[in-house]
Short mmCIF file of C-alpha atoms and ligand atoms in Angstrom, two decimals:
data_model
loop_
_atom_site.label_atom_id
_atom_site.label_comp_id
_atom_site.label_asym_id
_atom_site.label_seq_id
_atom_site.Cartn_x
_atom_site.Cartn_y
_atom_site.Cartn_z
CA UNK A 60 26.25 -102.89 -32.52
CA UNK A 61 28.97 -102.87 -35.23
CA UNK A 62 32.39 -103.09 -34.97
CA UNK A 63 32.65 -100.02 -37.23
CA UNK A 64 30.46 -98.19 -35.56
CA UNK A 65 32.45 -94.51 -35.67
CA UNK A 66 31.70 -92.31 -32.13
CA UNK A 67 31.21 -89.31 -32.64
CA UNK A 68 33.88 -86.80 -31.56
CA UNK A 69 34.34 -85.55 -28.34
CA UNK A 70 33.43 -81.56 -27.20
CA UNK A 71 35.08 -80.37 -23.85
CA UNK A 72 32.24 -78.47 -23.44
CA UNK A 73 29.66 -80.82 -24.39
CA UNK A 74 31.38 -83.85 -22.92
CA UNK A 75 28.02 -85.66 -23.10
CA UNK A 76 26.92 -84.89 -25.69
CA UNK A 77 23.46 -82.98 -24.76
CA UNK A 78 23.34 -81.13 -27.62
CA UNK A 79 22.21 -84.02 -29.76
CA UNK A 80 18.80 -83.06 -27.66
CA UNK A 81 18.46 -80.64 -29.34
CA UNK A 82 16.39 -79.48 -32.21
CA UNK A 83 17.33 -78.06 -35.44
CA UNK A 84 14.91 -74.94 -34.55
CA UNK A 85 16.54 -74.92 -31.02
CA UNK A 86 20.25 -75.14 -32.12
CA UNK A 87 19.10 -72.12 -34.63
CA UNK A 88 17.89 -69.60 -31.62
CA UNK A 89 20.97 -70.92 -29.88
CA UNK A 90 23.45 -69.91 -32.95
CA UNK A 91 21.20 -66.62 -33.59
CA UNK A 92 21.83 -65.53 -30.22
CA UNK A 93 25.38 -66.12 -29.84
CA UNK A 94 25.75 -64.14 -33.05
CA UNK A 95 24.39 -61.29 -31.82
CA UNK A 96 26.36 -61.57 -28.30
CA UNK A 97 29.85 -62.09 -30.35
CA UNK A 98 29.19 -58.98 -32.29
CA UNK A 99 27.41 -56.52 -30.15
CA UNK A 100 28.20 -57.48 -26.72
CA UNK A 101 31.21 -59.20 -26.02
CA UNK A 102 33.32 -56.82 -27.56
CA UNK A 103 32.53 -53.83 -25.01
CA UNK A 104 31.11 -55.43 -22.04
CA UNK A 105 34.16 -55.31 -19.60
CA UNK A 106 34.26 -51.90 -20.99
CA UNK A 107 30.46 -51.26 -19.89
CA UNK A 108 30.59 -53.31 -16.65
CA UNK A 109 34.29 -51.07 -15.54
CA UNK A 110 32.48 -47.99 -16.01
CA UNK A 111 29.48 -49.23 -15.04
CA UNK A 112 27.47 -48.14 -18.16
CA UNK A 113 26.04 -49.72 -21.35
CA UNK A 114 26.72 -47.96 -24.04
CA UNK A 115 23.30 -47.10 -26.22
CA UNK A 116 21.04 -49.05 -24.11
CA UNK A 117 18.40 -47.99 -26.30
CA UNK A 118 19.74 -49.11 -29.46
CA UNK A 119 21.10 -52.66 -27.61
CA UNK A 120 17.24 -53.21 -26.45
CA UNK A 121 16.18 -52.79 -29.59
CA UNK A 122 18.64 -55.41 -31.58
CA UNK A 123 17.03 -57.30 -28.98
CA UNK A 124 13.54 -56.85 -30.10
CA UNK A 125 14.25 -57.59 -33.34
CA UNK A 126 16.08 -60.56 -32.75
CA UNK A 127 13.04 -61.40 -30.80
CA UNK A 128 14.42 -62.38 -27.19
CA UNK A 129 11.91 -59.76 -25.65
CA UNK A 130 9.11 -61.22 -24.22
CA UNK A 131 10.31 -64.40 -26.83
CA UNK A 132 8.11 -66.84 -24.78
CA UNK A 133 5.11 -64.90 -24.49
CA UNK A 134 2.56 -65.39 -27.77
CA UNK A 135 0.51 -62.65 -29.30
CA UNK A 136 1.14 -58.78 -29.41
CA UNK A 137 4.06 -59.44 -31.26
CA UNK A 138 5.99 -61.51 -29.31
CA UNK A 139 7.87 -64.15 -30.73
CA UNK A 140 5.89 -67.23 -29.26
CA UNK A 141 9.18 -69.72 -29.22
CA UNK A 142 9.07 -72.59 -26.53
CA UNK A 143 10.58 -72.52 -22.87
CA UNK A 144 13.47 -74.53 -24.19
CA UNK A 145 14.04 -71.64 -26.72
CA UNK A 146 13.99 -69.11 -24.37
CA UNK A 147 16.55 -70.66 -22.23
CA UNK A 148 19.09 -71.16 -24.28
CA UNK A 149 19.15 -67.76 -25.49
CA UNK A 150 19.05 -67.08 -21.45
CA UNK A 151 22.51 -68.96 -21.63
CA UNK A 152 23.81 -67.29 -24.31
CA UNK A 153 23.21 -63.91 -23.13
CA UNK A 154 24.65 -64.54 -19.86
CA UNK A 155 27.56 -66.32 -21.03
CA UNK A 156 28.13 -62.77 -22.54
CA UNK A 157 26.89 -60.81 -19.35
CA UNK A 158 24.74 -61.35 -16.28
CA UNK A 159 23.73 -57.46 -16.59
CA UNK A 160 22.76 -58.50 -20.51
CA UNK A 161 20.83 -61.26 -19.64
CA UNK A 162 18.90 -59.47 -16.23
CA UNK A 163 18.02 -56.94 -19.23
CA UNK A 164 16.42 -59.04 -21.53
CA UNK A 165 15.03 -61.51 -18.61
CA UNK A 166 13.34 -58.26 -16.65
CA UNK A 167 11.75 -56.72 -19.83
CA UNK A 168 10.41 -60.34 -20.62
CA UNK A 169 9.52 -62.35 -17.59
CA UNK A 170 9.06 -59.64 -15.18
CA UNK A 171 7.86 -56.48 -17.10
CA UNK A 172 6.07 -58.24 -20.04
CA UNK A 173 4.56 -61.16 -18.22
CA UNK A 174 3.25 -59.62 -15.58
CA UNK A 175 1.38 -57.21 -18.28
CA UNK A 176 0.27 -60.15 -20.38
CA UNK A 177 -0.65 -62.26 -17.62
CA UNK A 178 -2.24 -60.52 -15.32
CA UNK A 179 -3.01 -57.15 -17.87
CA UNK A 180 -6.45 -55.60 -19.51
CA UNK A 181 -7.32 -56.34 -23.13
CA UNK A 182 -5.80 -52.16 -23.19
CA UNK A 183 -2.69 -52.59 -21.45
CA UNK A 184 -1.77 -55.31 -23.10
CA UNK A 185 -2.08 -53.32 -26.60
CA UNK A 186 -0.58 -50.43 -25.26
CA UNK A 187 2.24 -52.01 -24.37
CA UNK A 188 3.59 -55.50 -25.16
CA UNK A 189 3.79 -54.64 -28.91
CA UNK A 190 6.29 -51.67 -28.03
CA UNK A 191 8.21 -54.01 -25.56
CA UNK A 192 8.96 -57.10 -27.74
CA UNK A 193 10.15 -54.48 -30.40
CA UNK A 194 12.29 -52.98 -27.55
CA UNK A 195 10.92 -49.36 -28.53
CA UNK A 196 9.98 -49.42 -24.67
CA UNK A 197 11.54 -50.48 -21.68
CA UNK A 198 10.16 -52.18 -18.51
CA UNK A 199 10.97 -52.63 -14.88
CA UNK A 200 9.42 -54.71 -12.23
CA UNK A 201 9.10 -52.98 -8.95
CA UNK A 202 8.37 -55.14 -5.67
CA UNK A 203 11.59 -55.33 -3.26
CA UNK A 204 11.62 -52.05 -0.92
CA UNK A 205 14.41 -50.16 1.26
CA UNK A 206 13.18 -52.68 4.29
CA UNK A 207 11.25 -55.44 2.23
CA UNK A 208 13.22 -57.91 0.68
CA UNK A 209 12.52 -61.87 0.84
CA UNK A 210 8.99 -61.01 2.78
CA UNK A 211 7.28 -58.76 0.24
CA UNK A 212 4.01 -59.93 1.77
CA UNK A 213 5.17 -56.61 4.27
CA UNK A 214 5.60 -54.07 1.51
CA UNK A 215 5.29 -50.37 2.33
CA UNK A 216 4.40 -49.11 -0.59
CA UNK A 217 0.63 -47.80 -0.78
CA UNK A 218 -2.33 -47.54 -3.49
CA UNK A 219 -5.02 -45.77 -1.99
CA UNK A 220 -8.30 -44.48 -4.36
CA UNK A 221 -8.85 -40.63 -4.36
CA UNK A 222 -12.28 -40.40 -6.54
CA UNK A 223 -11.59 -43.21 -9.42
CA UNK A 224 -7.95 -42.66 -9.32
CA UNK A 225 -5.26 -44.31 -7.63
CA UNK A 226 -2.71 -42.27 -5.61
CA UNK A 227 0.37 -44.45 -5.04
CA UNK A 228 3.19 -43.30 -2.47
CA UNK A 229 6.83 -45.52 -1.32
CA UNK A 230 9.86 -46.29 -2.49
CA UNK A 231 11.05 -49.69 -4.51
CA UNK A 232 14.59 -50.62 -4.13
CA UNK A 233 17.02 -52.61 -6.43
CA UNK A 234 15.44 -52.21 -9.67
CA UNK A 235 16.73 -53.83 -12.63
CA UNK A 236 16.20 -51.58 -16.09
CA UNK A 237 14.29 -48.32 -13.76
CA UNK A 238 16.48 -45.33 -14.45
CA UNK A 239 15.98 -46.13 -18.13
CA UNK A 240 12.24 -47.57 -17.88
CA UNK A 241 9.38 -46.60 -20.08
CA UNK A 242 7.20 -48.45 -17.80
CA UNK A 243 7.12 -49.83 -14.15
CA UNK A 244 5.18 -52.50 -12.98
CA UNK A 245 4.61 -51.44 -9.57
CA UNK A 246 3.62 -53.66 -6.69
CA UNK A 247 1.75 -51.98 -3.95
CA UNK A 248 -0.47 -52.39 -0.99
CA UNK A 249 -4.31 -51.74 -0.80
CA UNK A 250 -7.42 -52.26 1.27
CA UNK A 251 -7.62 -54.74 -0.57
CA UNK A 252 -4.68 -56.54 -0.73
CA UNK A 253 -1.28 -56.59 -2.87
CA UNK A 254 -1.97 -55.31 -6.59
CA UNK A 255 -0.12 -54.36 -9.51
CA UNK A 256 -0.13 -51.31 -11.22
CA UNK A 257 1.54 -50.37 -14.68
CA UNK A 258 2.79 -46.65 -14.03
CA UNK A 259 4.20 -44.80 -17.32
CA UNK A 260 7.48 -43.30 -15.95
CA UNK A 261 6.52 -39.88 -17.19
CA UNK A 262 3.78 -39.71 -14.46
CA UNK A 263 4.25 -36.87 -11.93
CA UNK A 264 5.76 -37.97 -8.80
CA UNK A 265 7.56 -40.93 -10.25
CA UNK A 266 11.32 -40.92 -10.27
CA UNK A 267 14.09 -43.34 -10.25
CA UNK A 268 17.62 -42.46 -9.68
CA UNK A 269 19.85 -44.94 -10.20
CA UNK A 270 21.80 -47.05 -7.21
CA UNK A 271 25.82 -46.28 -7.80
CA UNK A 272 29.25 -48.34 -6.37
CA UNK A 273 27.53 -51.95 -6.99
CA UNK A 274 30.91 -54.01 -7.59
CA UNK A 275 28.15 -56.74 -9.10
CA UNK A 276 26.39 -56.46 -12.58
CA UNK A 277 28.06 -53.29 -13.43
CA UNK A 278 26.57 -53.27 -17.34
CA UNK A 279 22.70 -53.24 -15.69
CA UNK A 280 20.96 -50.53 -14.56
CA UNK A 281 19.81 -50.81 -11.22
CA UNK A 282 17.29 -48.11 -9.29
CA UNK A 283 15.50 -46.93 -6.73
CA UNK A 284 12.05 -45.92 -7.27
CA UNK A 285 10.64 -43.17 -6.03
CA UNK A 286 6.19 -42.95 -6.12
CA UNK A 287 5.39 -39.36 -4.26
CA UNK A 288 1.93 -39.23 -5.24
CA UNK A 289 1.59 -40.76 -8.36
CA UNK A 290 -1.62 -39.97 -9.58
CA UNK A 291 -2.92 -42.85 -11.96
CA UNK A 292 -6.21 -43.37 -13.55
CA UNK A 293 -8.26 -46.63 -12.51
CA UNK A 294 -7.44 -48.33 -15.62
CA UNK A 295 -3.60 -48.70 -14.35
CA UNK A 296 -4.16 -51.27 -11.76
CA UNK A 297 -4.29 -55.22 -12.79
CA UNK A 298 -7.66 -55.90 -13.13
CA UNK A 299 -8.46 -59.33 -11.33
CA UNK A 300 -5.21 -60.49 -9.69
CA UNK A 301 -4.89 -59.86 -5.35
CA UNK A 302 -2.10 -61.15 -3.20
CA UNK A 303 1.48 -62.42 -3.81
CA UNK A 304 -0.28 -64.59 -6.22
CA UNK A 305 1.06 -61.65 -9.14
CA UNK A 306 4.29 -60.77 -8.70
CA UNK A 307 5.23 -64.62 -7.56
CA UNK A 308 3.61 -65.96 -10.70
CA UNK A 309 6.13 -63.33 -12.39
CA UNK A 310 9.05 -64.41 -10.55
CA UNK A 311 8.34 -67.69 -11.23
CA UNK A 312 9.03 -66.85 -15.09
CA UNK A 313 12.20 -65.14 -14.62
CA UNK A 314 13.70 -67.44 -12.05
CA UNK A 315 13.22 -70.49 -14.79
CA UNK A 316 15.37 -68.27 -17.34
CA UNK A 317 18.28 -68.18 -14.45
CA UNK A 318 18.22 -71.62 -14.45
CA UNK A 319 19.68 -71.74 -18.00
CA UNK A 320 21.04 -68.45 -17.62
CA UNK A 321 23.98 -69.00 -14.69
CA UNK A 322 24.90 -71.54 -16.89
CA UNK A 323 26.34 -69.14 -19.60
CA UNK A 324 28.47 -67.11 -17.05
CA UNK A 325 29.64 -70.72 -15.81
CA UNK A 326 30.37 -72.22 -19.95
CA UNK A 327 32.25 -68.32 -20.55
CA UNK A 328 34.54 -69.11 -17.31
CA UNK A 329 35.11 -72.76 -18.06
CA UNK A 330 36.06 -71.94 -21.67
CA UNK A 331 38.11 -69.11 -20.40
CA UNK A 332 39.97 -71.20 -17.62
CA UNK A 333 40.48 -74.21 -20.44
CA UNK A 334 41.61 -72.03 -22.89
CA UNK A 335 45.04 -70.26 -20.13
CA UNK A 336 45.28 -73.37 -18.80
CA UNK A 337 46.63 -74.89 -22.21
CA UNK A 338 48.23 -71.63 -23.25
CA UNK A 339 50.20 -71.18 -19.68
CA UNK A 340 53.76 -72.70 -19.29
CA UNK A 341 54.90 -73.38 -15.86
CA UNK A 342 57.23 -75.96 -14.64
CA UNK A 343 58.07 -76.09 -18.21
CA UNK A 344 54.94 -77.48 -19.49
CA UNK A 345 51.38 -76.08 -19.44
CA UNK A 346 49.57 -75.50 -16.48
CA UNK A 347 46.95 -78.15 -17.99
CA UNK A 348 49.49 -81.03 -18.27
CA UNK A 349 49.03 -80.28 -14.25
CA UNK A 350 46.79 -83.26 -12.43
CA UNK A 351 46.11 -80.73 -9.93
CA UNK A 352 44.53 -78.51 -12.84
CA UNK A 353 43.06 -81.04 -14.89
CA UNK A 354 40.98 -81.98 -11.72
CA UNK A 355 39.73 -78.24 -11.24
CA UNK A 356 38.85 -78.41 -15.30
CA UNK A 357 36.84 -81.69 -14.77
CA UNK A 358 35.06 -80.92 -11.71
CA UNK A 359 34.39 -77.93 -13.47
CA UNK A 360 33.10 -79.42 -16.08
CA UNK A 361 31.02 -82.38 -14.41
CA UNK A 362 28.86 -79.48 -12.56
CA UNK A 363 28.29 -77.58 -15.76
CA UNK A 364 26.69 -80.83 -17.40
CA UNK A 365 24.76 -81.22 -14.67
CA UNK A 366 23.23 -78.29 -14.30
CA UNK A 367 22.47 -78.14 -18.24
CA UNK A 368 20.89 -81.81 -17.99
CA UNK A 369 18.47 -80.20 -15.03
CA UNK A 370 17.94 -77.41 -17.19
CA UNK A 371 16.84 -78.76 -20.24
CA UNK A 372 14.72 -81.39 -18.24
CA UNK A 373 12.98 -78.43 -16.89
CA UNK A 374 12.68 -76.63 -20.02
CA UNK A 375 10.78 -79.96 -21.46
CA UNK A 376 8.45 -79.94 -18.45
CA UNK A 377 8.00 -76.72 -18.69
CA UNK A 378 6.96 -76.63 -22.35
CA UNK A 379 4.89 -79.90 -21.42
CA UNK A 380 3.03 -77.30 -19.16
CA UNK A 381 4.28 -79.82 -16.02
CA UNK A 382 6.60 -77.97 -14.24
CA UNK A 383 6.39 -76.47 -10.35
CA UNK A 384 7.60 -73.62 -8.68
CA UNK A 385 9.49 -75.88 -6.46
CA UNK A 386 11.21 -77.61 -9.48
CA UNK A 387 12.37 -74.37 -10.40
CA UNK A 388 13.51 -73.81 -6.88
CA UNK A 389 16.07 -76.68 -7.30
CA UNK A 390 17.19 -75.23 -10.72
CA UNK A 391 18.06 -72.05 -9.68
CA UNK A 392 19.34 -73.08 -6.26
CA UNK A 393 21.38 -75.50 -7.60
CA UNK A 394 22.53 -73.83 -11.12
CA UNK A 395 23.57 -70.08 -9.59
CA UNK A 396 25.45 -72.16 -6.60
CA UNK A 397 27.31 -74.36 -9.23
CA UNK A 398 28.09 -71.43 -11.55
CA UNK A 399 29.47 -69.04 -8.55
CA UNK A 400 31.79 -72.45 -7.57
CA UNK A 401 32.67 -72.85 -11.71
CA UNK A 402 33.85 -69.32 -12.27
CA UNK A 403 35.69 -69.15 -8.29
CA UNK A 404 37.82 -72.12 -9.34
CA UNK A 405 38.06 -70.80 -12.89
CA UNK A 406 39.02 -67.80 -11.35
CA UNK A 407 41.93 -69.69 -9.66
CA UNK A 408 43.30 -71.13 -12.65
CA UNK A 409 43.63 -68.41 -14.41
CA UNK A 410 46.14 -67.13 -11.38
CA UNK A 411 46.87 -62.85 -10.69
CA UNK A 412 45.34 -62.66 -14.77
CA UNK A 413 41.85 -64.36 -12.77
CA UNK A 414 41.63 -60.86 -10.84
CA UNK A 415 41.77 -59.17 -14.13
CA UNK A 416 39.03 -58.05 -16.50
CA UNK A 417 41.06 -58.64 -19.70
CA UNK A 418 39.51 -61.79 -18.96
CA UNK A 419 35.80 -62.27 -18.44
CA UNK A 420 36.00 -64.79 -15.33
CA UNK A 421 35.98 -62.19 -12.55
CA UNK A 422 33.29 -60.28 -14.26
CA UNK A 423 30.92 -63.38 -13.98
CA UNK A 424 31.78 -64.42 -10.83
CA UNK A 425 31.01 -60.86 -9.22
CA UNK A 426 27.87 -60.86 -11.30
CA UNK A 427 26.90 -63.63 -9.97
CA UNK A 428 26.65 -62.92 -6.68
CA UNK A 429 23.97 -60.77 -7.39
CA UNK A 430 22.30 -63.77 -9.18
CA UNK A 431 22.46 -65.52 -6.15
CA UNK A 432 21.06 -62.98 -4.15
CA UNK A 433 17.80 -61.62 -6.73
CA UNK A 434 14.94 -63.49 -7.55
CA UNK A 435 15.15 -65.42 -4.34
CA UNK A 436 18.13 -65.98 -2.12
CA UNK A 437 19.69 -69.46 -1.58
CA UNK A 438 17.89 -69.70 1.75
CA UNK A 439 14.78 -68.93 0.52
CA UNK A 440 14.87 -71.34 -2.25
CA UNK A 441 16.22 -74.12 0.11
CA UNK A 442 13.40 -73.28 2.66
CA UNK A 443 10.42 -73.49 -0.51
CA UNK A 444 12.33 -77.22 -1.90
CA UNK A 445 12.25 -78.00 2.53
CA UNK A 446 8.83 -77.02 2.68
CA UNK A 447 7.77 -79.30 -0.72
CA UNK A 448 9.84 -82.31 0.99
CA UNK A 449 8.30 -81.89 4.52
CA UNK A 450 5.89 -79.83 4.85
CA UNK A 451 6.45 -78.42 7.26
CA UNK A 452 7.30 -74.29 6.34
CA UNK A 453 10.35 -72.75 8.23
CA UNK A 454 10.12 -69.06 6.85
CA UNK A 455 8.89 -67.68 10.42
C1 FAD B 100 21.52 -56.32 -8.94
C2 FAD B 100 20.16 -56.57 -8.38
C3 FAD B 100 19.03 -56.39 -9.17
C4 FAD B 100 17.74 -56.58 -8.63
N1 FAD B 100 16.64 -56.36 -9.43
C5 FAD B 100 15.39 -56.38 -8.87
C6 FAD B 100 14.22 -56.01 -9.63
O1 FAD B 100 14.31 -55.74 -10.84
N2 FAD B 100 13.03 -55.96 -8.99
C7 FAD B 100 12.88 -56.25 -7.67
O2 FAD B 100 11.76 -56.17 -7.16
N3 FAD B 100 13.97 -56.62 -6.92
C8 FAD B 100 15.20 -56.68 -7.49
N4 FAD B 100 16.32 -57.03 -6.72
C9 FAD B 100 16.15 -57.29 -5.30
C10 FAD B 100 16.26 -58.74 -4.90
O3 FAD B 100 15.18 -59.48 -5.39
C11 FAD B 100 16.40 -58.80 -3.37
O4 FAD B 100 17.70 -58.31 -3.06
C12 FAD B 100 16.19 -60.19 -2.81
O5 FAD B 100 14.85 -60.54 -2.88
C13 FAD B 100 16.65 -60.29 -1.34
O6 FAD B 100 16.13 -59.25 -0.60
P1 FAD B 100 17.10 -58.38 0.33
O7 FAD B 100 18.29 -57.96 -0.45
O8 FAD B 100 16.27 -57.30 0.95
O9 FAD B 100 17.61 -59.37 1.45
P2 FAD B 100 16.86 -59.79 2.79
O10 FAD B 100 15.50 -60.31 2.50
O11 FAD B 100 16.98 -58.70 3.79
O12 FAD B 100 17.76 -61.01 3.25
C14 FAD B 100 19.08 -60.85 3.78
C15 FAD B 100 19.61 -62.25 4.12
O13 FAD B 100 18.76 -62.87 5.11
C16 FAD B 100 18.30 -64.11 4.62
N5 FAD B 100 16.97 -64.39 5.13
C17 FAD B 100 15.86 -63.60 5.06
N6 FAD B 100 14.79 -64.22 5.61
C18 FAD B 100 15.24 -65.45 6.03
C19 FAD B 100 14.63 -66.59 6.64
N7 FAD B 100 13.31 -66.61 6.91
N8 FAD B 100 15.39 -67.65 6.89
C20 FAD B 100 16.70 -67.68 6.58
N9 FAD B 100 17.34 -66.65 5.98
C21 FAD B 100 16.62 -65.55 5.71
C22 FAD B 100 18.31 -63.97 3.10
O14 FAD B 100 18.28 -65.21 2.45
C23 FAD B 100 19.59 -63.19 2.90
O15 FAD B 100 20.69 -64.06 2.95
C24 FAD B 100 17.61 -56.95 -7.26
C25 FAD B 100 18.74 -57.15 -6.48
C26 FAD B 100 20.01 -56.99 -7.03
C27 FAD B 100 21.22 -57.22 -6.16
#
């Protein structure tokens, strides 16, 4: 080592410097993301999520799709084939501008548009993945039910064969993107076990009114879905896949993007808390100058590194084609947890103005409640990383 060696500088919010793991090509999706957020999103979204609308959802989705975060992981049928690395940052990016934005993008992508190019026919797959990744048509995945939440192995919802149709009857519950769907991958019970079914939202007998007074990821449309005899040719059902085997291989994809994604609300609220605590005087001197503070801004800060170190370790895996369902288990158990704790102690530094949605700490930390809660609850993802380290299963 020489003794000129110069270090390089250092970032508060890269305090260890990860992004030197990155690529070139990464940092690029990274920067191309974040563009788009600054200029389309983060202006209006405390508007959105106060009235609990986004504004041209249409138009938003498609900026989207030709940015190419729909479906950007997925190759063929014009999606953008990028890496799982890829894919998560922009994850973080759009979350640090919304959770809503993000579930948007991460729904139509991991839930919507894998489950079709996973588990679809050569003709489903044409009819629809094209139109998705250009954000010309929405998607929305329905599995959890009015009583069926964490056990969907005990849906209600029923496919039953009338001649070579399918007739499919029940309700779906909590539905990201339905009231403005195109498309709904619907998960249903048969004689022959769970199968998936991509309804058209036109069909007769399909409806989705959306759910009203959430106080969490108010700029995302969230639905019930209503099937009263939904009559669907044989062609709409997933081909080969039975069981939980689908929609878990689905989840799977989605939950990997929360990983990275928690992280953006928890980087927005970190910046934001930084940011008043060096502005606001108290004392006479700023509230930063505090030790009390500057603990709250490190712990902070510690957590957030943390959880992007996991996440990028399970983006490489992941890319490598190595990585388990129960790995992702410990990302987003352990990511969403330590995001909720970032933005409630940002939330504290910022004081009264932390209750406020001038600034965009509250926002987060109400949104990610729901990111706690969706795509497998803490418990459940504790019990799955108990059941990997004992074997022992303790669902039941
Ligand atoms: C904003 C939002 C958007 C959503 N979007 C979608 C979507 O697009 N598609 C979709 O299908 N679903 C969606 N969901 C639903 C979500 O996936 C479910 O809410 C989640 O799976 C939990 O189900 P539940 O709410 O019925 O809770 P429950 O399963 O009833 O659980 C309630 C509580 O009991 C705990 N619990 C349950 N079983 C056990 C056990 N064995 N041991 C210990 N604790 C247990 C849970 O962890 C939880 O704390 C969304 C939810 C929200 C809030």
């Amino acid at each position: 080592m020489s003794a000129t060696t110069t270090l390089p500088p250092f970032k508060p919010l890269d305090p260890v410097g990860i992004d030197d793991l990155l690529s070139d090509d990464e940092k690029a999706v990274r920067a191309s993301v974040r563009r788009l957020c600054a200029e389309r999103i983060e202006p209006h979204v405390a508007d959105w999520f106060e009235r609990g609308t986004i504004d041209d959802v249409r138009g938003l989705a498609k900026e989207l799709g030709a940015l190419g975060v729909l479906g950007m992981h997925l190759e063929g049928y014009g999606c953008a084939g990028m890496s799982a690395t890829e894919y998560g940052l922009a994850c973080l990016e759009l979350e640090a501008a919304d959770s809503g934005i993000r579930s948007l993008v991460s729904v139509q992508g991991s839930l919507a548009m894998f489950a079709i190019w996973r588990w679809g026919s050569e003709e489903q797959k044409s009819e629809w993945l094209p139109r998705m990744a250009a954000g010309e048509a929405i998607g929305c995945f329905g599995l959890t039910e009015p009583d069926i939440g964490s056990d969907p192995g005990g849906m209600r919802t029923r496919a039953r064969r009338d001649g070579s149709d399918w007739v499919l009857d029940g309700r779906k519950m909590w539905i990201t993107n339905g009231t403005i769907a195109d498309v709904a991958v619907v998960w249903a019970s048969t004689e022959d076990g769970i199968r998936g079914f991509v309804v058209p939202t036109a069909t007769p007998g399909f409806s989705a009114p959306e759910i009203k007074h959430k106080q969490s990821l108010r700029a995302s449309v969230t639905s019930e879905l209503v099937l009263d005899g939904v009559r669907l040719p044989e062609s709409a059902a997933f081909p080969d896949v039975r069981g939980l085997k689908g929609p878990l291989s689905c989840l799977n994809e989605a939950r990997y993007g929360i990983v990275w994604g928690a992280l953006g609300a928890a980087r927005s609220s970190l910046q934001a808390a930084l940011d008043y605590a060096n502005e606001r005087v108290q004392f006479g001197k700023p509230i930063s100058a505090f030790q009390l503070t500057q603990q709250k801004l490190v712990e902070m800060n510690l957590e957030y590194t943390k959880g992007l170190l996991l996440a990028l370790h399970l983006g490489r895996r992941k890319d490598a084609g190595r990585l388990r369902p129960e790995q992702v288990s410990i990302g987003k158990l352990s990511n969403v947890r330590g995001a909720l704790e970032i933005c409630r102690t940002a939330r504290s530094v910022l004081g009264a103005n932390g209750i406020s949605l001038e600034y965009p700490v509250i926002r987060h930390m109400n949104n990610l409640e729901s990111v706690l809660t969706y795509e497998g609850t803490v418990e459940m993802h504790t019990l799955v990383v108990g059941q990997a380290m004992t074997g022992h299963a303790a669902f039941r």
